[in-house]
XYZ file of N, CA and C in Angstrom:
351
model
N -54.399 9.667 23.784
C -54.391 8.576 24.320
C -55.506 8.180 25.056
N -55.965 7.008 24.929
C -57.296 6.495 25.722
C -56.546 5.502 27.044
N -57.410 5.711 28.035
C -57.160 4.932 29.357
C -58.243 4.497 29.920
N -57.722 3.097 30.445
C -59.156 2.375 31.118
C -58.197 2.310 32.357
N -58.937 2.510 33.534
C -58.558 2.968 34.817
C -59.058 1.880 35.606
N -58.292 0.878 36.392
C -59.169 0.063 37.635
C -58.702 0.772 38.862
N -59.196 0.721 39.769
C -59.008 1.174 41.081
C -59.321 0.137 42.304
N -58.192 -0.423 42.851
C -58.668 -1.866 43.834
C -58.481 -1.523 45.209
N -58.122 -0.231 45.546
C -58.118 0.052 46.842
C -59.307 1.096 47.581
N -59.943 0.792 48.884
C -60.743 1.741 49.262
C -60.240 3.136 49.292
N -61.176 4.217 49.814
C -60.526 5.362 49.744
C -59.694 5.668 51.223
N -60.005 4.801 52.211
C -59.707 5.187 53.562
C -58.342 4.324 54.063
N -58.160 3.478 53.155
C -57.201 2.606 53.462
C -55.723 2.766 53.042
N -55.618 3.756 52.187
C -54.375 4.023 51.598
C -54.646 5.349 50.708
N -53.238 5.860 50.043
C -53.422 7.058 49.050
C -53.822 6.748 47.775
N -53.912 5.233 47.420
C -54.125 4.781 46.279
C -55.166 5.446 45.335
N -56.477 5.615 45.882
C -57.596 6.045 45.061
C -57.480 7.502 44.941
N -56.697 8.241 45.890
C -56.534 9.659 45.397
C -55.383 9.783 44.572
N -54.474 8.617 44.497
C -53.504 9.104 43.382
C -54.196 8.654 41.817
N -54.893 7.889 42.056
C -55.783 7.566 40.652
C -56.522 8.707 40.332
N -57.345 9.411 41.139
C -57.981 10.619 41.002
C -57.143 11.660 40.364
N -55.830 11.850 40.940
C -55.123 12.785 40.454
C -54.573 12.576 39.249
N -54.183 11.328 38.862
C -53.694 10.759 37.526
C -54.746 11.124 36.637
N -55.908 10.758 36.670
C -57.033 10.939 35.643
C -57.228 12.546 35.748
N -57.223 13.264 36.634
C -57.307 14.934 36.400
C -56.141 15.179 35.304
N -54.934 14.873 35.926
C -53.652 15.016 34.797
C -53.931 14.865 33.600
N -54.530 13.457 33.378
C -54.390 12.944 31.807
C -55.735 13.899 31.175
N -56.679 14.433 31.937
C -57.710 15.224 31.164
C -57.262 16.377 30.800
N -56.210 16.960 31.693
C -55.866 18.040 31.686
C -54.998 18.209 29.874
N -54.092 17.025 29.762
C -53.578 16.976 28.613
C -54.132 16.356 27.353
N -55.563 16.489 27.554
C -56.267 16.186 26.599
C -56.537 14.556 26.001
N -56.104 13.639 27.013
C -56.404 12.222 27.192
C -57.829 11.994 27.364
N -58.100 10.814 27.038
C -59.559 10.144 27.294
C -59.693 9.154 28.419
N -60.408 9.039 29.004
C -60.735 8.171 30.130
C -61.929 7.184 29.808
N -61.635 6.086 29.304
C -62.485 5.207 28.783
C -63.476 4.857 29.727
N -62.870 4.621 31.083
C -63.802 3.866 32.103
C -63.057 3.804 33.374
N -63.563 4.085 34.465
C -62.885 4.000 35.850
C -63.634 2.807 36.319
N -62.905 1.452 36.679
C -63.329 0.473 37.016
C -63.055 0.105 38.565
N -63.993 0.134 39.648
C -64.008 -0.046 40.854
C -64.048 -1.583 41.246
N -62.986 -2.149 41.611
C -62.853 -3.523 41.904
C -62.256 -3.760 43.406
N -62.272 -4.986 43.842
C -61.955 -5.272 45.243
C -62.403 -4.179 46.403
N -61.597 -3.716 47.167
C -61.911 -2.611 48.225
C -62.383 -1.468 47.442
N -61.850 -1.345 46.213
C -62.043 0.140 45.402
C -63.571 0.758 45.457
N -64.313 -0.601 45.396
C -65.929 -0.457 45.315
C -66.518 0.620 46.488
N -65.647 0.652 47.641
C -65.975 1.558 48.874
C -65.840 2.826 48.446
N -65.103 3.232 47.066
C -65.260 4.971 46.935
C -66.426 5.174 46.516
N -67.493 4.313 46.480
C -68.778 4.803 46.137
C -69.770 5.142 47.285
N -69.089 4.738 48.650
C -69.862 5.122 49.849
C -69.725 6.553 50.277
N -70.758 6.858 50.888
C -70.807 8.229 51.424
C -71.385 8.270 52.776
N -72.433 7.287 52.793
C -73.315 7.496 54.018
C -72.571 6.328 55.112
N -72.745 6.941 56.257
C -71.759 6.160 57.514
C -70.633 6.370 57.903
N -69.928 7.323 57.013
C -68.681 7.923 57.403
C -68.836 9.246 58.129
N -67.273 9.001 58.949
C -67.097 10.523 59.600
C -66.936 11.505 58.548
N -67.141 12.858 58.727
C -66.407 13.924 57.992
C -65.469 13.928 57.493
N -64.210 13.243 58.273
C -62.481 13.110 58.007
C -62.955 12.116 57.006
N -63.395 10.709 57.163
C -63.290 10.113 55.909
C -64.046 10.661 54.852
N -65.270 11.130 54.822
C -65.743 11.771 53.788
C -64.772 12.527 52.757
N -63.926 13.308 53.594
C -63.134 14.103 52.750
C -62.078 13.453 52.241
N -61.820 12.008 52.627
C -60.501 11.249 51.967
C -60.989 10.798 50.760
N -62.530 10.889 50.492
C -62.723 10.119 49.103
C -63.009 11.068 47.951
N -62.109 10.782 47.253
C -62.045 11.691 45.687
C -63.496 12.068 45.333
N -63.991 13.287 45.019
C -65.095 13.138 44.294
C -65.467 12.882 42.953
N -65.410 11.711 42.717
C -65.578 10.801 41.607
C -66.762 11.026 40.660
N -68.056 11.187 41.391
C -68.964 11.983 40.331
C -69.012 13.076 39.843
N -68.268 14.009 40.516
C -68.222 15.608 39.970
C -67.228 15.249 38.850
N -66.052 14.744 38.706
C -65.229 14.537 37.949
C -65.903 13.678 36.553
N -66.704 12.758 36.922
C -67.388 11.971 35.962
C -68.276 12.957 35.216
N -69.152 13.741 35.892
C -69.941 14.424 35.218
C -69.518 15.765 34.373
N -68.257 16.077 34.722
C -67.694 17.399 33.925
C -66.818 16.528 32.764
N -66.579 15.464 32.878
C -65.901 14.899 31.449
C -66.572 13.787 30.916
N -67.805 13.342 31.464
C -68.368 12.291 30.817
C -67.669 10.671 30.928
N -67.094 10.687 31.967
C -66.481 9.251 32.454
C -67.430 8.228 33.093
N -67.449 7.058 32.433
C -68.017 5.892 33.158
C -67.381 5.242 34.155
N -68.141 5.492 35.433
C -67.730 4.999 36.574
C -68.400 3.797 36.919
N -67.916 2.425 37.028
C -68.291 1.073 37.021
C -67.811 0.428 38.412
N -68.893 0.214 39.232
C -68.530 -0.581 40.409
C -68.822 -1.955 40.162
N -67.879 -2.901 40.489
C -68.102 -4.314 40.216
C -69.027 -4.976 41.047
N -70.025 -5.698 40.161
C -71.204 -6.013 41.166
C -70.858 -7.168 41.911
N -69.884 -8.202 41.536
C -69.474 -9.140 42.686
C -68.571 -8.772 43.645
N -67.766 -7.727 43.374
C -66.664 -7.217 44.688
C -67.934 -6.268 45.358
N -68.692 -5.392 45.073
C -69.891 -4.998 46.112
C -70.689 -5.831 46.626
N -71.199 -6.906 46.045
C -71.972 -7.830 46.585
C -71.032 -8.661 47.945
N -69.828 -9.119 47.634
C -69.144 -9.515 48.547
C -68.835 -8.471 49.916
N -68.735 -7.504 49.642
C -68.724 -6.555 50.739
C -69.962 -5.872 51.361
N -70.923 -6.517 51.003
C -72.252 -6.024 51.625
C -73.178 -4.974 51.180
N -72.455 -4.246 49.992
C -73.226 -3.331 49.205
C -74.274 -3.790 48.359
N -75.151 -2.792 48.262
C -76.282 -2.972 47.770
C -75.793 -3.289 46.090
N -76.805 -4.088 45.259
C -76.473 -4.108 43.988
C -76.962 -3.146 42.899
N -76.988 -1.890 43.296
C -77.306 -0.726 42.819
C -76.290 0.327 42.665
N -76.049 0.863 41.874
C -75.173 2.018 41.803
C -75.203 3.277 42.507
N -74.097 3.713 43.209
C -74.439 4.561 44.009
C -74.411 6.023 43.017
N -74.888 7.273 43.527
C -74.971 8.458 42.695
C -73.615 8.487 41.934
N -73.517 8.631 40.574
C -72.676 8.565 39.660
C -71.891 7.528 39.159
N -72.165 6.491 39.818
C -71.611 5.152 39.543
C -72.796 4.166 38.984
N -72.143 3.284 38.129
C -73.081 2.385 37.591
C -72.592 0.900 37.698
N -73.335 -0.148 38.048
C -72.942 -1.218 38.393
C -72.591 -2.075 37.138
N -71.606 -2.870 37.327
C -71.296 -3.798 36.022
C -70.425 -4.760 36.304
N -69.943 -5.699 35.497
C -69.020 -6.629 35.620
C -67.742 -6.699 34.978
N -67.104 -7.874 35.000
C -65.810 -7.795 34.438
C -65.835 -7.801 32.809
N -67.062 -8.278 32.156
C -67.227 -7.824 30.698
C -66.992 -6.678 30.593
N -67.546 -5.304 31.130
C -67.389 -4.037 30.867
C -66.055 -3.809 31.143
N -65.464 -4.387 32.166
C -64.023 -4.086 32.233
C -63.142 -4.489 31.022
N -63.481 -5.569 30.560
C -62.689 -6.196 29.429
C -62.944 -5.254 28.139
N -64.381 -4.694 28.176
C -64.359 -3.874 27.066
C -63.859 -2.553 26.616
N -63.706 -2.038 28.049
C -62.912 -0.951 28.275
C -61.506 -1.080 28.118
N -60.821 -2.173 28.129
C -59.564 -2.558 28.076
C -59.328 -2.591 26.505
N -60.492 -3.284 25.991
C -60.070 -3.501 24.446
C -60.128 -2.058 23.851
N -61.061 -1.124 24.332
C -61.305 0.145 23.688
C -59.853 1.083 23.935
N -59.088 0.858 24.968
C -58.197 1.712 25.723
C -56.787 1.472 25.192
N -55.800 2.571 24.644
C -54.795 2.299 24.518
C -53.710 1.959 25.659
N -53.971 2.377 26.747
C -53.476 2.036 27.897
C -54.101 1.578 29.100
N -53.845 0.531 29.836
C -54.841 -0.090 30.845
C -53.819 0.331 32.319
N -54.364 1.220 33.275
C -53.330 1.336 34.428
C -54.403 0.627 35.516
N -53.715 0.052 36.547
C -54.542 -0.634 37.807
C -53.849 0.306 38.858
N -54.563 0.892 39.580
C -54.031 1.574 41.075
C -54.453 0.600 42.091
N -53.658 0.122 42.971
C -53.812 -0.884 44.130
C -53.834 -2.522 43.820
N -53.208 -2.862 44.803
C -52.976 -4.395 44.776
C -54.019 -5.331 44.447
């Protein structure tokens, strides 16, 4: 099964990002494929590490490590990042993209899951 995952919640506001991360790990353990993880709305904050307390850093799932191990495409929505004052360059392990990349991932996937409202 191929999954496209959208993460809409920031890492410090709820358990949503951690739940998405755990789902992805479980899916990969069952030999499913993750086509793309698209970070939208406050989900773009999952790419931030600087300026956070040690406690907040611990709450952010290690997305780049997971992506490196499994070849997962981590995409930050450029519009959502810019609206939140983030630079228009991808953080380590992430790339900047738009809704076109998300739609492409959805078309390639068997299932689309959205974590967060």
